[in-house]
Amino acid sequence: MSENIIIFDTTLRDGEQSPGASMNLEEKIQVAQQLERMNVDVIEAGFAIASEGDFEAVRAVARKMKKASVASLCRANRKDIDRAWEALKEAKKPRIHTFLATSDIHVKLKLQKTHDQVRQAAVDAVRHAVGYIDDVEFSAEDAARSNVSYLCEVIEAVIEAGAKTVNIPDTVGYAIPDEFGALIATIRERVPNIDRAVLSVHCHNDLGLAVANSLAAIQAGARQVECTINGIGERAGNASLEEIVMGIRTRHDHLKVHTGIKTEEIYRASRLVSGITGILVQQNKAIVGANAFAHEAGIHQDGMLKDPTTYEIMTPESVGIKESSLVLGKHSGRHAFRKRLEDLGIELTDDEIQTAFVAFKNLADRKKTVYDEDIEALIAEEILRLPDRYKLVSVTFTSGTGVVPSATVEMEVEGKTLTRAEFGDGPVDAVFKAIKKICKSRAKLLRFTVSAITGGADALGGVTVRIKENGYTIIGQGASPDIIVASARAFINALNKLEYRKRNVMEEERPTL
Ligand code: KIV
Ligand code: ZN
């Protein structure tokens, strides 16, 4: 029997640190539930001391998870650890994850401490955390650029202090696979008590090597990998969960390890995270990209028809990709709708189902066929929204050849109805100007993307906007059969998220990594 690799997902913590990606409480719970459905072993739900919002998210996820361990990140000091424990204490399986940098660059320039002081602080932090719970993980931040002898000393000391998992991050994505594998092998050789802890890795993707480094580490004896859905995360992101898991499954013959992940849930997790964060998955992304299983060349198509194994090393079904199925139409009833939500793994309260059903009926009146993707977009639009400050009431516009584009937007802002008409370079520009005037916003539009959620001329249009105000970058999304309405919704969604962000992050308190 091959050995198990523990899958530690940090989409809700490191993933949420991606520029522009921010999730509200409801959205984090949805993602956590999907991770648990997928059988992820450990879910890092946030950085409890970072903000009220992070704290509440860790606490809510901790309360909800039935099988998965739930971790909160904390710096190596008592205040952070106490806060993490406060958020985690109701979890069935809580894990305190404390970290401190060990590279010379970080020790001298960032922490401005001596190496002895850092080693002692790491030990003190782990001892303090072990006072709350056995399951304590220590991460040696920037381990890949640390002096190996010093790193081994710190690892030995934190294991002695009670750490059950020791994580070796390549924080800046600097390592090369054979070098990183050799580092893991050296740690296993040189740290005398290493068999008392699980050796973990956490790789960033600055050189595009995060997954390769993680697999090299597994070959050298690491038994936990930290990763995110779609590889989202700081800068170029983290190692992608789906690539690691499918690499392990597809090349079991070579790697001779396994994971407990239900791979058929991967695609749904990828879509959920992309839908919520607004970070689109590149078309040719391995495993979950739109082209990952598309065969264009004639020779390939011919081979596929004769036998799929000619050009396919794994099946789309194994990651949960099925033909987009025609599900419901305007004659479908409440029962069929509820059943479809269940099949899609969408858990809603009775009131939410009622709201979603009304929205579905409206959509089905305008669109002949409603696909799974439409239902997912509709749920994101109608149910997973933040407690909104700004609401769109109506939008009308004129545009075309020979007219100056203009738009009139009516919105509800904290109970008051406000209307504004504007001209613009195009209808979208006019709509955005009117929304900004109503919301008294100075937000700058950085990016605007439109995509068809399903095929056909009557497809739902999905709009993603990226805006910036006061140093915050936020992504907003909207969907509608009318792309101007979808644009208005996306812009208002971004402004609402911005409000939420401003309320929930006390910037001066937000720790930096
Ligand atoms: O990249 C990193 O070093 C981290 C640690 C805090 C685990 O995210
Ligand atoms: Zn990281």
PDB file of C-alpha atoms and ligand atoms in Angstrom, residues 10 13-14 17 169-171 202-204 226 234 238 513, ligand 2:
ATOM      1  CA  THR A  10      -4.866  27.408   1.834  1.00  0.00           C
ATOM      2  CA  ARG A  13      -5.817  32.254   3.446  1.00  0.00           C
ATOM      3  CA  ASP A  14      -2.886  32.461   0.992  1.00  0.00           C
ATOM      4  CA  GLN A  17      -4.070  37.195  -0.526  1.00  0.00           C
ATOM      5  CA  PRO A 169       7.883  27.127   2.497  1.00  0.00           C
ATOM      6  CA  ASP A 170       9.475  28.360  -0.676  1.00  0.00           C
ATOM      7  CA  THR A 171       7.947  31.730   0.142  1.00  0.00           C
ATOM      8  CA  HIS A 202       4.428  25.144   0.678  1.00  0.00           C
ATOM      9  CA  CYS A 203       5.622  26.382  -2.707  1.00  0.00           C
ATOM     10  CA  HIS A 204       4.992  29.658  -4.492  1.00  0.00           C
ATOM     11  CA  GLU A 226       0.084  23.059   0.916  1.00  0.00           C
ATOM     12  CA  GLU A 234       0.285  35.979  -3.485  1.00  0.00           C
ATOM     13  CA  ASN A 238       0.709  28.938  -4.857  1.00  0.00           C
ATOM     14  CA  LEU A 513       3.842  38.440   5.774  1.00  0.00           C
TER      15      LEU A 513
HETATM   16 ZN    ZN B   2       2.555  31.330   1.148  1.00  0.00          ZN
END
